[in-house]
Coordinates of C-alpha atoms and ligand atoms in Angstrom, one line a residue:
M219 CA -49.0 6.6 -32.8
P220 CA -49.9 5.5 -29.2
A221 CA -51.2 8.3 -26.9
E222 CA -48.7 9.9 -24.6
P223 CA -48.9 8.5 -21.1
L224 CA -50.4 10.5 -18.3
I225 CA -47.5 11.6 -16.0
L226 CA -48.5 11.0 -12.4
S227 CA -46.7 13.9 -10.8
G228 CA -46.9 13.9 -7.0
K229 CA -46.5 17.6 -6.7
P230 CA -50.1 18.7 -7.4
V231 CA -51.4 15.9 -5.3
A232 CA -49.2 16.9 -2.3
K233 CA -50.2 20.6 -2.9
S234 CA -53.9 19.9 -2.8
L235 CA -53.6 17.6 0.2
K236 CA -51.6 20.3 2.1
Q237 CA -54.4 22.8 1.5
E238 CA -56.8 20.4 3.2
L239 CA -54.2 19.9 6.0
Q240 CA -53.9 23.6 6.5
T241 CA -57.6 23.9 7.2
R242 CA -57.3 21.1 9.8
V243 CA -54.3 22.8 11.4
T244 CA -56.2 26.1 11.6
R245 CA -59.2 24.3 13.2
L246 CA -56.9 22.8 15.8
A247 CA -55.3 26.1 16.5
E248 CA -58.7 27.6 17.3
R249 CA -58.9 25.0 20.0
G250 CA -55.4 25.9 21.3
V251 CA -53.8 22.7 19.8
Q252 CA -50.7 22.8 17.7
P253 CA -49.8 19.4 16.2
G254 CA -46.3 18.4 17.4
L255 CA -43.9 16.1 15.5
A256 CA -40.7 14.7 17.1
A257 CA -38.0 13.1 14.9
V258 CA -35.3 11.0 16.4
L259 CA -32.2 10.8 14.3
V260 CA -29.3 8.7 15.5
G261 CA -25.9 9.0 13.7
E262 CA -24.8 10.9 10.6
N263 CA -26.3 9.1 7.7
P264 CA -26.4 11.8 5.0
A265 CA -29.6 10.7 3.3
S266 CA -31.4 10.5 6.7
Q267 CA -30.2 14.0 7.6
V268 CA -31.6 15.3 4.3
Y269 CA -35.0 13.5 4.9
V270 CA -35.3 14.7 8.5
A271 CA -34.4 18.3 7.5
S272 CA -37.1 18.2 4.8
K273 CA -39.7 16.8 7.2
E274 CA -38.9 19.5 9.7
R275 CA -39.1 22.3 7.1
Q276 CA -42.4 21.1 5.7
A277 CA -43.9 20.5 9.1
R278 CA -43.1 24.0 10.2
K279 CA -44.3 25.5 7.0
L280 CA -47.7 24.0 7.7
G281 CA -47.7 25.4 11.3
L282 CA -46.8 22.3 13.1
K283 CA -44.4 22.2 16.0
S284 CA -41.3 20.2 14.9
V285 CA -38.5 19.0 17.1
V286 CA -35.5 17.0 15.9
Y287 CA -33.5 15.0 18.4
K288 CA -30.0 14.4 16.9
L289 CA -28.2 11.8 18.8
P290 CA -24.6 10.6 18.3
A291 CA -24.0 7.4 16.4
D292 CA -22.8 5.6 19.5
T293 CA -26.0 6.3 21.5
S294 CA -27.1 3.3 23.5
Q295 CA -30.4 1.5 23.2
A296 CA -31.3 2.5 26.8
Q297 CA -30.8 6.2 25.9
V298 CA -33.0 6.0 22.8
L299 CA -35.7 4.1 24.7
Q300 CA -35.6 6.7 27.5
L301 CA -36.0 9.6 25.0
I302 CA -39.0 7.8 23.3
E303 CA -40.6 7.2 26.7
E304 CA -40.3 11.0 27.4
L305 CA -41.8 11.8 24.0
N306 CA -44.6 9.3 24.7
R307 CA -45.5 11.2 27.8
D308 CA -45.1 14.7 26.3
S309 CA -48.5 16.1 25.6
S310 CA -47.2 18.7 23.1
I311 CA -45.9 15.9 20.9
H312 CA -48.5 14.0 18.9
G313 CA -46.3 12.2 16.4
I314 CA -43.0 10.4 16.9
L315 CA -40.8 9.2 14.1
V316 CA -37.6 7.3 14.4
Q317 CA -35.5 7.8 11.3
L318 CA -34.3 4.5 9.8
P319 CA -31.8 3.0 9.3
L320 CA -30.5 2.9 12.9
P321 CA -26.8 2.2 13.8
A322 CA -26.0 -1.5 14.2
Q323 CA -25.9 -1.5 18.0
L324 CA -29.6 -0.5 18.1
D325 CA -32.4 -3.0 17.7
S326 CA -34.9 -1.2 15.5
D327 CA -37.7 -3.7 16.3
I328 CA -37.5 -2.9 20.1
I329 CA -37.1 0.8 19.4
L330 CA -40.1 1.1 17.0
N331 CA -42.2 -1.1 19.3
S332 CA -41.5 1.4 22.2
V333 CA -43.3 4.3 20.4
D334 CA -46.9 4.8 21.7
P335 CA -49.1 3.4 18.9
D336 CA -51.3 6.5 19.2
K337 CA -48.2 8.6 18.2
D338 CA -46.8 6.1 15.7
V339 CA -47.3 8.4 12.7
D340 CA -44.9 6.3 10.5
G341 CA -47.3 3.3 11.0
F342 CA -44.5 0.9 11.8
H343 CA -45.7 -0.3 15.2
P344 CA -47.0 -3.9 15.2
W345 CA -50.3 -2.6 16.7
N346 CA -50.9 -0.4 13.7
M347 CA -49.7 -3.0 11.2
G348 CA -52.1 -5.5 12.9
L349 CA -55.0 -3.1 12.6
L350 CA -54.1 -2.5 8.9
A351 CA -54.0 -6.3 8.3
L352 CA -57.5 -6.5 9.9
G353 CA -58.8 -3.7 7.7
K354 CA -59.4 -1.4 10.7
P355 CA -58.5 2.3 11.0
A356 CA -54.8 2.6 11.7
F357 CA -51.9 4.8 11.0
V358 CA -50.9 3.7 7.5
P359 CA -47.2 3.9 6.5
C360 CA -46.6 7.1 4.6
T361 CA -45.3 5.8 1.2
P362 CA -48.1 3.3 0.6
A363 CA -50.6 6.0 1.7
G364 CA -49.0 8.4 -0.7
I365 CA -49.3 5.9 -3.6
L366 CA -53.0 5.4 -2.9
A367 CA -53.5 9.2 -2.8
I368 CA -51.8 9.6 -6.2
L369 CA -54.0 6.9 -7.8
K370 CA -57.1 8.5 -6.3
H371 CA -56.1 12.0 -7.4
Y372 CA -55.7 10.9 -11.0
G373 CA -58.8 8.8 -11.0
I374 CA -57.0 5.4 -11.5
S375 CA -59.2 2.7 -10.0
T376 CA -57.7 -0.4 -8.5
V377 CA -61.0 -2.2 -8.3
G378 CA -60.8 -5.7 -9.9
K379 CA -57.3 -4.8 -11.3
H380 CA -54.3 -7.1 -11.1
V381 CA -51.7 -5.1 -9.1
V382 CA -48.2 -6.5 -9.1
I383 CA -46.0 -5.1 -6.3
L384 CA -42.2 -5.6 -6.5
G385 CA -40.8 -5.6 -3.0
R386 CA -42.2 -6.8 0.3
S387 CA -40.6 -4.4 2.8
R388 CA -42.6 -3.4 5.9
I389 CA -42.2 0.2 4.8
V390 CA -43.6 -0.1 1.3
G391 CA -44.5 -3.5 -0.3
T392 CA -46.2 -5.3 2.6
P393 CA -48.5 -2.5 3.8
L394 CA -49.3 -1.5 0.2
A395 CA -50.4 -5.1 -0.6
L396 CA -52.7 -5.0 2.5
L397 CA -54.2 -1.7 1.5
L398 CA -54.8 -2.6 -2.2
S399 CA -56.3 -6.0 -1.5
R400 CA -58.7 -4.9 1.2
K401 CA -62.4 -4.5 0.6
S402 CA -62.7 -0.8 -0.1
E403 CA -63.2 1.7 -2.8
H404 CA -59.5 2.3 -3.2
G405 CA -58.6 -1.4 -2.7
N406 CA -60.4 -4.4 -4.1
A407 CA -57.4 -5.3 -6.3
T408 CA -56.0 -8.7 -6.9
V409 CA -52.5 -8.4 -5.6
T410 CA -49.3 -10.3 -6.4
I411 CA -46.2 -9.6 -4.4
C412 CA -42.8 -10.3 -5.9
H413 CA -39.4 -10.3 -4.2
S414 CA -35.8 -11.3 -4.7
V415 CA -36.6 -15.0 -4.6
T416 CA -39.5 -14.8 -7.2
T417 CA -38.9 -17.1 -10.2
D418 CA -39.3 -15.5 -13.6
L419 CA -40.1 -11.9 -12.4
A420 CA -40.8 -10.8 -16.0
Y421 CA -43.7 -13.3 -16.2
H422 CA -45.4 -11.7 -13.2
T423 CA -44.7 -8.1 -14.2
R424 CA -46.2 -8.7 -17.7
Q425 CA -49.5 -9.7 -16.0
A426 CA -49.8 -6.4 -14.2
D427 CA -52.6 -3.9 -14.9
I428 CA -50.9 -1.7 -12.4
L429 CA -47.2 -2.4 -11.6
I430 CA -45.6 -0.9 -8.5
A431 CA -41.9 -1.1 -8.2
A432 CA -40.3 -0.8 -4.8
I433 CA -37.0 -2.7 -5.0
G434 CA -34.2 -0.2 -5.0
K435 CA -32.5 -1.3 -8.2
P436 CA -31.9 1.4 -10.7
H437 CA -33.7 1.0 -14.1
M438 CA -34.3 -2.7 -13.4
I439 CA -37.7 -2.8 -15.1
T440 CA -37.4 -2.7 -18.8
A441 CA -40.0 -2.3 -21.7
E442 CA -40.0 -6.1 -22.3
M443 CA -41.2 -6.6 -18.7
V444 CA -44.5 -4.7 -19.0
K445 CA -47.7 -5.1 -21.1
E446 CA -49.1 -2.4 -23.3
G447 CA -51.5 -0.1 -21.4
V448 CA -50.1 -0.7 -17.9
V449 CA -50.1 1.9 -15.2
V450 CA -46.6 2.1 -13.5
V451 CA -45.8 3.5 -10.1
D452 CA -42.1 3.7 -9.5
V453 CA -41.2 4.0 -5.8
G454 CA -37.5 3.5 -6.2
I455 CA -35.1 6.3 -5.4
N456 CA -31.6 5.3 -6.5
R457 CA -28.5 7.4 -6.9
V458 CA -26.5 6.8 -10.1
P459 CA -23.2 8.5 -10.8
D460 CA -23.5 11.5 -13.2
S461 CA -20.5 13.7 -13.8
E462 CA -22.7 16.3 -15.4
Q463 CA -24.5 17.0 -12.1
E464 CA -23.0 19.2 -9.5
K465 CA -23.5 16.6 -6.8
G466 CA -21.9 13.9 -9.0
Y467 CA -25.1 11.8 -9.1
R468 CA -28.7 11.9 -10.2
L469 CA -31.8 10.1 -8.9
V470 CA -33.5 7.4 -11.0
G471 CA -36.3 5.0 -10.2
D472 CA -36.5 1.2 -10.4
V473 CA -38.1 1.6 -13.8
N474 CA -36.3 2.6 -17.0
F475 CA -38.7 5.5 -17.6
A476 CA -37.6 6.4 -21.1
A477 CA -38.1 2.8 -22.4
V478 CA -41.2 1.9 -20.4
A479 CA -43.2 5.1 -20.5
P480 CA -44.3 4.7 -24.2
K481 CA -46.0 1.3 -23.3
T482 CA -47.9 2.8 -20.4
T483 CA -51.2 4.7 -20.0
A484 CA -49.8 6.4 -16.9
I485 CA -46.5 6.5 -15.0
T486 CA -45.0 8.3 -12.1
P487 CA -41.7 10.2 -12.7
V488 CA -38.6 9.9 -10.5
P489 CA -38.0 12.3 -8.9
G490 CA -41.3 14.1 -8.5
G491 CA -43.7 11.1 -8.4
V492 CA -44.1 9.2 -5.2
G493 CA -41.3 11.1 -3.4
P494 CA -43.3 14.3 -2.6
M495 CA -46.1 12.3 -1.2
T496 CA -44.3 10.5 1.6
I497 CA -43.7 13.6 3.8
T498 CA -47.2 14.9 3.0
M499 CA -48.7 11.7 4.4
L500 CA -46.5 12.0 7.5
L501 CA -47.9 15.5 8.1
A502 CA -51.4 14.1 7.6
N503 CA -50.8 11.3 10.1
T504 CA -49.4 13.8 12.7
I505 CA -52.5 16.1 12.3
T506 CA -54.8 13.1 12.7
A507 CA -52.9 12.1 15.8
A508 CA -53.2 15.6 17.2
E509 CA -57.0 15.5 16.4
R510 CA -57.4 12.1 18.1
L511 CA -55.3 12.8 21.2
S512 CA -57.0 16.2 21.8
G513 CA -60.4 14.5 21.5
Y514 CA -61.4 16.4 18.3
Ligands
NDP268 P1 -35.9 -2.7 1.0 O1 -34.5 -2.9 0.6 O2 -36.3 -2.8 2.4 O3 -36.8 -3.8 0.2 C1 -36.6 -4.1 -1.2 C2 -37.5 -5.2 -1.6 O4 -37.2 -5.4 -3.0 C3 -37.3 -6.5 -0.9 O5 -38.5 -7.1 -0.6 C4 -36.5 -7.3 -1.8 O6 -36.7 -8.7 -1.7 C5 -37.0 -6.8 -3.2 N1 -36.0 -7.0 -4.2 C6 -34.7 -6.7 -4.2 N2 -34.1 -7.1 -5.3 C7 -35.0 -7.7 -6.1 C8 -35.0 -8.2 -7.4 N3 -33.9 -8.3 -8.1 N4 -36.2 -8.7 -7.8 C9 -37.3 -8.6 -7.1 N5 -37.4 -8.1 -5.9 C10 -36.3 -7.6 -5.4 O7 -36.4 -1.4 0.3 P2 -37.6 -0.3 0.6 O8 -38.9 -1.0 0.5 O9 -37.3 0.4 1.8 O10 -37.4 0.7 -0.6 C11 -37.5 0.3 -2.0 C12 -37.1 1.4 -2.9 O11 -38.0 2.5 -2.6 C13 -35.7 2.1 -2.6 O12 -35.2 2.6 -3.8 C14 -36.1 3.2 -1.7 O13 -35.1 4.3 -1.8 C15 -37.4 3.7 -2.2 N6 -38.2 4.4 -1.3 C16 -38.8 5.5 -1.7 C17 -39.7 6.2 -0.9 C18 -40.3 7.4 -1.4 O14 -40.7 8.3 -0.6 N7 -40.5 7.6 -2.7 C19 -39.9 5.8 0.5 C20 -39.3 4.5 0.8 C21 -38.5 3.8 0.0 P3 -36.4 -9.6 -0.4 O15 -37.5 -9.3 0.6 O16 -36.5 -11.0 -0.9 O17 -35.1 -9.1 0.1

């Protein structure tokens, strides 16, 4: 019988990181600084509303100031840019996040580029992306940072490993590839990035020592697509209809967990794997921003 895989739960990782963050918040409070996070939410996207409410709740729990700006769906680009300009100048705000996706009339590139890079706690500004590409200290997008924190917590080394990443979004796949391939203790991997135009996806996934799926397709990764002993990180959060659930749906990952887990040595669950890490890393970035901006 093969050994049971290690379940890479994000909850204990998030919990232990939050204890460290609490210490940093207390230290800032002793100097009269309260880290401030502003979220800009345009429109009524239900998932975005849930995410922003959760970010606000967790920020407050940790002692951060948290302000949510809820703007109507027909808000103009000029109005959003004006609000961001005000937040850039507000010394009580250290982190600004613009919840994506934005309504169609808004240009998300222009809006994200208007955030002060020193307050860009989502790490989406080209300045921070550029620093990341150069291997310099930068605000790292929260989901990739959370994935690295999980691997570190469970003692899974990426050094010399072949990591295959499915997805090349600027939120997950692209920054993750930069982090994992860079010359560092928690990088130094050989990285393959796959996407929707990749030919013979299964050939690539079977090469992976560590497979990271961030594509947004429920249960797309099957047992035949992975080799024995692989480590799997499933970033996908997909709603599938389920009449037995009160909400009428349940959340599943991009990986068919039941089929794939027996072939793995370690695997993240969905929900409860990468998910809990993303907001934790957002709080970490906000506290870092407050430390830097207050000269700590
Ligand atoms: P995007 O839609 O921005 O990107 C999806 C990527 O997957 C694209 O690069 C796309 O390729 C690729 N892709 C799509 N279909 C296939 C396919 N059949 N084969 C190979 N590659 C494919 O998604 P995100 O990066 O924003 O999110 C990915 C998933 O992760 C979603 O389920 C999302 O909900 C989840 N997520 C979870 C987070 C968390 O906190 N756990 C945070 C962020 C996202 P191409 O570039 O060619 O279009």
